[in-house]
GROMACS .gro file of C-alpha atoms in nm:
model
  341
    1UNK     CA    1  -8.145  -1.106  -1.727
    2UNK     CA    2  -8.068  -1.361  -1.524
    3UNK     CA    3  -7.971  -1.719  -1.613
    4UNK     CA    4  -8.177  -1.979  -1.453
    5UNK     CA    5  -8.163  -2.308  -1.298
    6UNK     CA    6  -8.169  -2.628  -1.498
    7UNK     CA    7  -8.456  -2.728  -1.328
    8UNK     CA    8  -8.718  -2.406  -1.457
    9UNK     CA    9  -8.512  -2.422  -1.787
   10UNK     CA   10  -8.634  -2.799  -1.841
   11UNK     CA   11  -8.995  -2.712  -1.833
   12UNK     CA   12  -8.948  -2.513  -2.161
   13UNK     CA   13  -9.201  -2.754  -2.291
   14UNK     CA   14  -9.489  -2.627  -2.098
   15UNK     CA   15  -9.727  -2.403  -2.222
   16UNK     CA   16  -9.651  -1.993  -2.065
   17UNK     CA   17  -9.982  -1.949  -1.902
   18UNK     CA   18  -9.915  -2.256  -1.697
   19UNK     CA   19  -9.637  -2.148  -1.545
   20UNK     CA   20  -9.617  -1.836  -1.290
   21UNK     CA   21  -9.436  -1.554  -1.463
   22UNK     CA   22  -9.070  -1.618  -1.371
   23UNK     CA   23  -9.036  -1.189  -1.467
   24UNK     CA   24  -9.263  -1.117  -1.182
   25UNK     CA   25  -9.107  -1.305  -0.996
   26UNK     CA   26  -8.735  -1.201  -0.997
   27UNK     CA   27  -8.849  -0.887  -1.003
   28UNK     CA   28  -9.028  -0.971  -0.658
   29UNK     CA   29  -8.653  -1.081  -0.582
   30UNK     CA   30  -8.478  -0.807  -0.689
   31UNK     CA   31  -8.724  -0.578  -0.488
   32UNK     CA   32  -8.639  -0.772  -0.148
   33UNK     CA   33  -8.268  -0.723  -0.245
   34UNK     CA   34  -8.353  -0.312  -0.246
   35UNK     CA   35  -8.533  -0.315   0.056
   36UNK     CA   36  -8.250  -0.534   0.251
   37UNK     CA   37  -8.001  -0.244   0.127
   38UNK     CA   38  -8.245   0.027   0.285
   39UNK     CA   39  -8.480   0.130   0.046
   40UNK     CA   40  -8.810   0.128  -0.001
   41UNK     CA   41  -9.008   0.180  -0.339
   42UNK     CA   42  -9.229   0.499  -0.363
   43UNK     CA   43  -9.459   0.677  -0.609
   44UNK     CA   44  -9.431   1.078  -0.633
   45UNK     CA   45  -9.709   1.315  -0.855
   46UNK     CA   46  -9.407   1.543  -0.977
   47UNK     CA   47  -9.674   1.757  -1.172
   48UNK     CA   48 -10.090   1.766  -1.238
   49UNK     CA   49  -9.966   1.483  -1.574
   50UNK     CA   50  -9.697   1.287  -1.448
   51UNK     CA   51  -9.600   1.016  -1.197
   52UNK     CA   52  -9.265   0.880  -1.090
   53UNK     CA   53  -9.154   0.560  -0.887
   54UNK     CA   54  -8.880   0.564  -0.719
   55UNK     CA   55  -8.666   0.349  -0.518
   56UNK     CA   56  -8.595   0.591  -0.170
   57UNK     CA   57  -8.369   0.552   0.140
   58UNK     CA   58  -8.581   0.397   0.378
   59UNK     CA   59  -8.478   0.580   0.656
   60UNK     CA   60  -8.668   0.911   0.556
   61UNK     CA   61  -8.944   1.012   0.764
   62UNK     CA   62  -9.018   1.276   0.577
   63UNK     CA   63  -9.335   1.258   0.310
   64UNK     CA   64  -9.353   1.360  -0.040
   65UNK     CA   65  -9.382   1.707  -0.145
   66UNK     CA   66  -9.673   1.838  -0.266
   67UNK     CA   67  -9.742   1.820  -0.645
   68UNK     CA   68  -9.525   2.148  -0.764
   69UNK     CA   69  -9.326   2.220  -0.471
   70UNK     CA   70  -9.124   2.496  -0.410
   71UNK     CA   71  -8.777   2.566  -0.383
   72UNK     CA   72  -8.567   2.248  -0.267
   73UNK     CA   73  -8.339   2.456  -0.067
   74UNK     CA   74  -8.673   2.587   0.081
   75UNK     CA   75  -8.804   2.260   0.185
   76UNK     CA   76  -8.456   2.156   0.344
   77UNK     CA   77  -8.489   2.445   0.573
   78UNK     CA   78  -8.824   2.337   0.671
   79UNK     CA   79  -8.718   2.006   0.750
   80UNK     CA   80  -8.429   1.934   0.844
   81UNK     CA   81  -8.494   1.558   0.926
   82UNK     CA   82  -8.481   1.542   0.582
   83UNK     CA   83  -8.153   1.600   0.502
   84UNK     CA   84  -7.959   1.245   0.410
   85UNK     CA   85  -7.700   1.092   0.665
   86UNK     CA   86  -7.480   1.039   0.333
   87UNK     CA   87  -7.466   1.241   0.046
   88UNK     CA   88  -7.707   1.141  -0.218
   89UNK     CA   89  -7.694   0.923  -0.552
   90UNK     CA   90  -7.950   0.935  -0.833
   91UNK     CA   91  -7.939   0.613  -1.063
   92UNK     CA   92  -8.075   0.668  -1.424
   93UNK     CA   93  -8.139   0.359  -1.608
   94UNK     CA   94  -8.085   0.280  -1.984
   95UNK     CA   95  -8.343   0.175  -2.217
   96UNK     CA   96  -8.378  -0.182  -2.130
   97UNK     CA   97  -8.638  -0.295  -1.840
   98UNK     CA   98  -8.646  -0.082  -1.552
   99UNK     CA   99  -8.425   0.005  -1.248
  100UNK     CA  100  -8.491  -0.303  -1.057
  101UNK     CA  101  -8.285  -0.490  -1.334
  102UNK     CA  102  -8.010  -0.229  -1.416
  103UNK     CA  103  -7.866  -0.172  -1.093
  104UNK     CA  104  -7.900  -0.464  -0.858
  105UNK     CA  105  -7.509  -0.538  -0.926
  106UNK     CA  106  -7.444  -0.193  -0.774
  107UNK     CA  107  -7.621  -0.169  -0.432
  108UNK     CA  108  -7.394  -0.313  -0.241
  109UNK     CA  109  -7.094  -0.114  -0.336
  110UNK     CA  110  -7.289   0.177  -0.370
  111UNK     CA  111  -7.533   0.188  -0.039
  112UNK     CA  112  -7.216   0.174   0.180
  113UNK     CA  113  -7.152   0.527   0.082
  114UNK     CA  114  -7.433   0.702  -0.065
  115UNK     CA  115  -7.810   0.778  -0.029
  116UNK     CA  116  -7.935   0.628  -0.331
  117UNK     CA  117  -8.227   0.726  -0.536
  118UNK     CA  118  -8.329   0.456  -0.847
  119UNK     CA  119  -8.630   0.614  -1.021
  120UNK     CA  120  -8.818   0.442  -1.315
  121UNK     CA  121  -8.778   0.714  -1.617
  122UNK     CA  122  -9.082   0.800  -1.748
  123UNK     CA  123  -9.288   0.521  -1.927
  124UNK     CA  124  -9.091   0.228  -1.786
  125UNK     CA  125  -9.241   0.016  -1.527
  126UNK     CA  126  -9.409   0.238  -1.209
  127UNK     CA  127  -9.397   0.592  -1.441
  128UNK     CA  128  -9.596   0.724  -1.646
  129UNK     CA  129  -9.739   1.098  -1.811
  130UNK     CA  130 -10.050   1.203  -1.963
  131UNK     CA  131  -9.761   1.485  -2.103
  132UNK     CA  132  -9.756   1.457  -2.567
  133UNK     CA  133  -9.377   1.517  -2.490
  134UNK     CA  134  -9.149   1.235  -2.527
  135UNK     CA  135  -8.826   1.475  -2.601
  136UNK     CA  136  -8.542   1.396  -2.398
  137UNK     CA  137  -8.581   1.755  -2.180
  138UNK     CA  138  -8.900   1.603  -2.063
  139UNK     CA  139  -8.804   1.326  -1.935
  140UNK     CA  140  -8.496   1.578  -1.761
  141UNK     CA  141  -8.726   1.779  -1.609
  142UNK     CA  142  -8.960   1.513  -1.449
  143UNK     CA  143  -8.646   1.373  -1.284
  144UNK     CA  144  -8.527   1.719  -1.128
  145UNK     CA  145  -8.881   1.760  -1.042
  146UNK     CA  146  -8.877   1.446  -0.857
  147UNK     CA  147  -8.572   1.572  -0.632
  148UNK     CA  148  -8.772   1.906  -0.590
  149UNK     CA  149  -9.039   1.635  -0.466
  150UNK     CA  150  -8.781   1.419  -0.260
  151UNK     CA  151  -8.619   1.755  -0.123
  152UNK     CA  152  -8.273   1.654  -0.266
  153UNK     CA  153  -8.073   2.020  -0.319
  154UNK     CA  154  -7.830   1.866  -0.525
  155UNK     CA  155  -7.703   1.533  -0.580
  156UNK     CA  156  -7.448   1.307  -0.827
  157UNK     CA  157  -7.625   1.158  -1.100
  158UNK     CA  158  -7.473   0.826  -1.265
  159UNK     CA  159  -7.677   0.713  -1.591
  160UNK     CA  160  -7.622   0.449  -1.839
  161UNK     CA  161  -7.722   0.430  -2.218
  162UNK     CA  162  -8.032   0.621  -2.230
  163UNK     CA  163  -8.029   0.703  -1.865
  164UNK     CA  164  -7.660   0.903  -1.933
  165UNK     CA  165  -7.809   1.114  -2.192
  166UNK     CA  166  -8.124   1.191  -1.912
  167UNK     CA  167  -7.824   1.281  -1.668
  168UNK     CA  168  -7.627   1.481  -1.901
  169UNK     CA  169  -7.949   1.703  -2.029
  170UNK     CA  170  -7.960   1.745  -1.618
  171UNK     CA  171  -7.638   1.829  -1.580
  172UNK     CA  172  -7.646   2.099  -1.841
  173UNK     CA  173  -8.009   2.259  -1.722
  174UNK     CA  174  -7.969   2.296  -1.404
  175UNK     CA  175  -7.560   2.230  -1.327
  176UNK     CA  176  -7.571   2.382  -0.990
  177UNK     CA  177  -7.792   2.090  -0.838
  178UNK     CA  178  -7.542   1.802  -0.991
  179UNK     CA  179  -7.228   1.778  -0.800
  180UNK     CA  180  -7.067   1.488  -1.003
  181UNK     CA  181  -7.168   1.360  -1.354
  182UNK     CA  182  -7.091   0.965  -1.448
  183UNK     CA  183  -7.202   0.853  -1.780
  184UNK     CA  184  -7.184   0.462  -1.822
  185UNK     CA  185  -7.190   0.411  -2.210
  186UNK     CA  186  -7.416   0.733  -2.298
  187UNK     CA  187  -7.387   0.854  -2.689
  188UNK     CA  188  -7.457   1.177  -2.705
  189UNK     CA  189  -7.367   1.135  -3.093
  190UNK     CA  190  -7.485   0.890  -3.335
  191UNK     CA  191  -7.421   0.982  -3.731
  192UNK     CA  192  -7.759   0.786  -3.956
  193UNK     CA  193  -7.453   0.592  -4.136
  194UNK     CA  194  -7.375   0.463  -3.758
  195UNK     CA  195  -7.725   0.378  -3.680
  196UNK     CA  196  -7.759   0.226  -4.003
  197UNK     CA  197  -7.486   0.014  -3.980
  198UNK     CA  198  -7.585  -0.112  -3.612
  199UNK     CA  199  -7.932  -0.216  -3.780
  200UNK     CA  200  -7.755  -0.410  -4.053
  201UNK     CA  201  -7.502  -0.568  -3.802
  202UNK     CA  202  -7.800  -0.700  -3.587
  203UNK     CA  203  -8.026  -0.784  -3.858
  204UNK     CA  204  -8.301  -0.552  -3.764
  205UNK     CA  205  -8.519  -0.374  -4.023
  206UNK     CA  206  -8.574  -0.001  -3.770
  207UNK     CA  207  -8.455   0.090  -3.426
  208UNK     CA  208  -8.784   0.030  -3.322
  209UNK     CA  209  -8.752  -0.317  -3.421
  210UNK     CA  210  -8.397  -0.399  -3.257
  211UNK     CA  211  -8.519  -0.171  -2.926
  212UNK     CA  212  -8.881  -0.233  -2.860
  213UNK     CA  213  -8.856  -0.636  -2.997
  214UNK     CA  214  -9.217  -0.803  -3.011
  215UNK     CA  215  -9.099  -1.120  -3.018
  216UNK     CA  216  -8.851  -1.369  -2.841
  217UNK     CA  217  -8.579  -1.380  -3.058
  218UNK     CA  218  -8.591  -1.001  -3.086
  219UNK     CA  219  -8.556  -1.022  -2.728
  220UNK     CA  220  -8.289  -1.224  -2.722
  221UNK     CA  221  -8.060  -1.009  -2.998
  222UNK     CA  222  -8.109  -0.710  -2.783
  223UNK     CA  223  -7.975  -0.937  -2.493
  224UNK     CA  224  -7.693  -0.969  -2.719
  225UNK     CA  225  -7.620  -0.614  -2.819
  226UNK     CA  226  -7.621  -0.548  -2.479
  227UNK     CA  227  -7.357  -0.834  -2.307
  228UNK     CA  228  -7.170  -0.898  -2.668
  229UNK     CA  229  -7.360  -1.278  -2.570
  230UNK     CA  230  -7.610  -1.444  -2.426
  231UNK     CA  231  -7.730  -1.730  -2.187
  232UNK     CA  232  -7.972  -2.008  -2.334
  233UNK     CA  233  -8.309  -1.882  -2.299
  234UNK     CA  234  -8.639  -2.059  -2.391
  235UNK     CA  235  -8.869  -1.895  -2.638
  236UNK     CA  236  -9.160  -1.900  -2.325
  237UNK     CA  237  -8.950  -1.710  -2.123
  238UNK     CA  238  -8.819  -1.444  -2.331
  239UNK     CA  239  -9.195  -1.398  -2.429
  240UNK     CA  240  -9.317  -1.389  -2.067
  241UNK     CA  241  -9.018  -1.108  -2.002
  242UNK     CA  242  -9.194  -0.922  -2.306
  243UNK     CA  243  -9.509  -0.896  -2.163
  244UNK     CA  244  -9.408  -0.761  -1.826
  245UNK     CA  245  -9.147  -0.532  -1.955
  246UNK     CA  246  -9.201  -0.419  -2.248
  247UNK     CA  247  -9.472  -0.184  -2.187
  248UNK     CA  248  -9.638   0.130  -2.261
  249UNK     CA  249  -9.472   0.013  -2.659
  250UNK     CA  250  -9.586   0.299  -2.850
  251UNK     CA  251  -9.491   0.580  -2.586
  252UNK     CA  252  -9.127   0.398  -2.581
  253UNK     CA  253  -9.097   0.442  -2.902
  254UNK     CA  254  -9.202   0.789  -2.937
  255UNK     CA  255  -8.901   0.824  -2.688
  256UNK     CA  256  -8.636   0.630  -2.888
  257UNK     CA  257  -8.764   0.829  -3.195
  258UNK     CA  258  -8.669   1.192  -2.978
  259UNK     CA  259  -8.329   1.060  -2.885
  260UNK     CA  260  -8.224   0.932  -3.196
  261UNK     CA  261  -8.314   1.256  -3.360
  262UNK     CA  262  -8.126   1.432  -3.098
  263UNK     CA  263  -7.791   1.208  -3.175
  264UNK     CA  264  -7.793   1.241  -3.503
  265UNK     CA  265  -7.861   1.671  -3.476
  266UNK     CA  266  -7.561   1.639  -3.272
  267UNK     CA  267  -7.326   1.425  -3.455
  268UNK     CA  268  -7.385   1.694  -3.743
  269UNK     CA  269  -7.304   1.931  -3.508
  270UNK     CA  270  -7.074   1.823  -3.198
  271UNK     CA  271  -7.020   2.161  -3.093
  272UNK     CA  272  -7.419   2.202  -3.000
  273UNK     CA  273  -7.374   2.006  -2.718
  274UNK     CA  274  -7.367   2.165  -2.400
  275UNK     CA  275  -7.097   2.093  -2.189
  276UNK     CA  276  -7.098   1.999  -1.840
  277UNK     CA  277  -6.927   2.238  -1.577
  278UNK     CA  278  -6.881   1.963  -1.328
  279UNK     CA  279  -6.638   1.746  -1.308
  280UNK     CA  280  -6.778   1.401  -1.543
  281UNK     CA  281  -6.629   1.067  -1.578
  282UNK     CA  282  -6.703   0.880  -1.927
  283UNK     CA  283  -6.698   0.476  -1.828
  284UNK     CA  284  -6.708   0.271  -2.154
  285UNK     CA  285  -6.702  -0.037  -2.253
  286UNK     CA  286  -6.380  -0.128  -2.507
  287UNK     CA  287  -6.652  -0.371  -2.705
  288UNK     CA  288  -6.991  -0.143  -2.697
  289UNK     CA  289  -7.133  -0.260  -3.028
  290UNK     CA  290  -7.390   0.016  -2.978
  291UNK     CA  291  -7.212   0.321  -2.966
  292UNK     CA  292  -6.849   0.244  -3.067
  293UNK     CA  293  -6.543   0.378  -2.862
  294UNK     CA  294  -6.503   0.639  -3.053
  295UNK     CA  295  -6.754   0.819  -2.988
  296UNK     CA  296  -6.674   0.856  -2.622
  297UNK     CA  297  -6.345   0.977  -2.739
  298UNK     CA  298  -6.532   1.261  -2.921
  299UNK     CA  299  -6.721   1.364  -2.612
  300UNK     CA  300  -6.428   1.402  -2.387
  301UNK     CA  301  -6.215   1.618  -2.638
  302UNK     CA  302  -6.577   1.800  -2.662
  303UNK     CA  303  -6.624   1.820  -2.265
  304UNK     CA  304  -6.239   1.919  -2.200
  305UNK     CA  305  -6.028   1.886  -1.947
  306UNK     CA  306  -6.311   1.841  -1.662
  307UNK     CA  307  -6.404   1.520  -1.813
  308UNK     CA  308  -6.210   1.189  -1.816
  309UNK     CA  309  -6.320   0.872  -1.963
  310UNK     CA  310  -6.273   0.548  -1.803
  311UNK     CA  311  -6.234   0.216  -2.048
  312UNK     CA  312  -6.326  -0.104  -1.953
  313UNK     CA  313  -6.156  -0.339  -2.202
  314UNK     CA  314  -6.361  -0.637  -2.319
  315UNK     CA  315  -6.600  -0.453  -2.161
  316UNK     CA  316  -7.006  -0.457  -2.373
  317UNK     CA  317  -7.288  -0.219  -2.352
  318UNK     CA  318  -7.422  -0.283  -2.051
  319UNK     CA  319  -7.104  -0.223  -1.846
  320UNK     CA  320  -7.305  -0.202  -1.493
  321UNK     CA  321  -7.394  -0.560  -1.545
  322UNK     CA  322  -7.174  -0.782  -1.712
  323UNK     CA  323  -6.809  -0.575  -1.570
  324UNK     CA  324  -7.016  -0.435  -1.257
  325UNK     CA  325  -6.734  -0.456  -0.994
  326UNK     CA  326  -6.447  -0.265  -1.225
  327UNK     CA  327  -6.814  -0.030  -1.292
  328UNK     CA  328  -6.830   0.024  -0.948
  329UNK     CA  329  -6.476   0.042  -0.854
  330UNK     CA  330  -6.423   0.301  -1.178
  331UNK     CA  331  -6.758   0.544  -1.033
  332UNK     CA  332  -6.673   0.520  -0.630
  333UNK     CA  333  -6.303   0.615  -0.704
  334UNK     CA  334  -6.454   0.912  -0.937
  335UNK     CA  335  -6.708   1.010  -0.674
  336UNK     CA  336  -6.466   0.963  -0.349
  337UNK     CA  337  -6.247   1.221  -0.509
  338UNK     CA  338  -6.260   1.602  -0.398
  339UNK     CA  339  -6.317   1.915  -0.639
  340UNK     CA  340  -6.423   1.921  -0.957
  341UNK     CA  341  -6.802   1.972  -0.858
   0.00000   0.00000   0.00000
């Protein structure tokens, strides 16, 4: 989140429904930043339950597919306008917001050479399913559908926190549409002594409580857990970012219940985890209080020699924020690089 001017900070006095929602409103920002770097936000019906937004290279004529399209490789043929200038980037976000906030520090570095494609996982802002599933292959096989939709063949996939474990069920599904894996602080592995200790660490009673806060200063610990600190932020303000982004509650936590579950089957069992035949670059920050640097040690001795892991020292949670250029600098020079795909 941002940190304001003095001059909106000072009216902390004021009661919230005076006052515009300043949310809204840098998100209205944020989406004027995307469509000055060339893309333009769309909504695609990836199946008869399920709708995705997603942020799109403005420069496609081309329409969405029809709702269960066929082969990608198919559709190419068929149109050929719609095959991208540059080669194409999807963005997975993590578990905070949505990707408006997670990757406005990367467009610039990242539009210069790539195609990109920022979708809204699946119960976070624009998306949404009438699906029961909340399991982590759901929300996998929504995104693949939605390059079936967008007519993407194959593509590198960068995801942070929640978004990396989204990229890396991908990447193991279907490994011959990802070209390049990048996982930005993603633990695949999370013991229940580990998650315990997290809860005790930031005073928090459940996960649900420290990742789906209903109140400001909830908020404003899982700003902390995120960046290692925070900026001042008024009570009215933290709740106003609540209401606008902290939607669709009790779906989000069916989801942070699934993944969870997931970490801990595979911390009991690191050698379930499928690993990734593409070449995969592990960026991770040297201070994550959420999942330690250890465990990113773990998953590149696990992935083997394909994978190399990339540590920004000092560096929190939310690397692609708070250490976005040596983020940026770290992925590009990983991408840039030929073989291993």
């Amino acid at each position: 989140m941002a940190v304001l001017p003095s001059c909106l900070l000072s009216s902390a006095a004021l009661p919230p429904r005076l006052l515009p929602s300043i949310t809204e409103i840098q998100e209205s920002c944020f989406a004027l930043v995307y469509n000055a770097y060339g893309l333009r936000l769309d909504q695609f019906h990836v199946d008869n339950l399920t709708l995705v937004s997603c942020w799109v290279p403005a420069s496609r004529g081309d329409k969405p597919a029809a709702s269960g399209a066929a082969n990608p490789a198919a559709n190419l043929a068929a149109n050929p306008a719609a095959v991208p200038a540059k080669p194409p980037l999807l963005l997975l976000h993590g578990f905070g917001a949505s990707s408006l906030n997670h990757w406005i520090n990367q467009l610039p570095a990242f539009s210069r050479h790539f195609d990109l494609y920022i979708p809204d996982l699946l119960f976070f802002r624009g998306s949404f399913s009438r699906s029961s599933r909340r399991d982590e292959r759901f929300q996998a096989e929504a995104m693949m559908a939605l390059m079936d939709q967008l007519r993407v063949e194959r593509c590198a996939v960068v995801g942070v926190s929640y978004g990396g474990i989204i990229a890396h069920k991908m990447a193991t599904l279907c490994p011959a549409r990802v070209t390049k894996l990048v996982l930005g602080g993603a633990g695949l592995m999370l013991t229940k002594g580990e998650v315990q200790g997290v809860l005790r660490q930031w005073h928090a009673d459940t996960p649900t409580d420290l990742f789906l806060p209903a109140e400001p200063r909830g908020l404003l610990r899982l700003i902390r857990l995120g960046n290692n600190e925070a900026p001042y932020l008024p009570d009215w303000l933290l709740q106003d970012a609540l209401e606008v982004l902290f939607e669709n509650r009790a779906e989000k936590a069916g989801l942070l219940e699934e993944s969870l579950k997931a970490a801990e089957a595979n911390a009991e069992d690191p050698g379930s985890i499928a690993v990734p035949h593409m070449g995969t670059l592990l960026v991770w920050g040297g201070s994550d209080q959420l999942f330690p640097l250890a465990i990113a040690h773990r998953m590149q001795q696990h992935f083997g020699s394909s994978c190399r892991l990339e540590v920004i020292e000092k560096g929190a949670h939310a690397i692609q924020v708070h250490q976005a250029a040596r983020f940026n600098s770290a992925v590009l020079s990983f991408l840039s690089k030929a073989g291993s795909d």
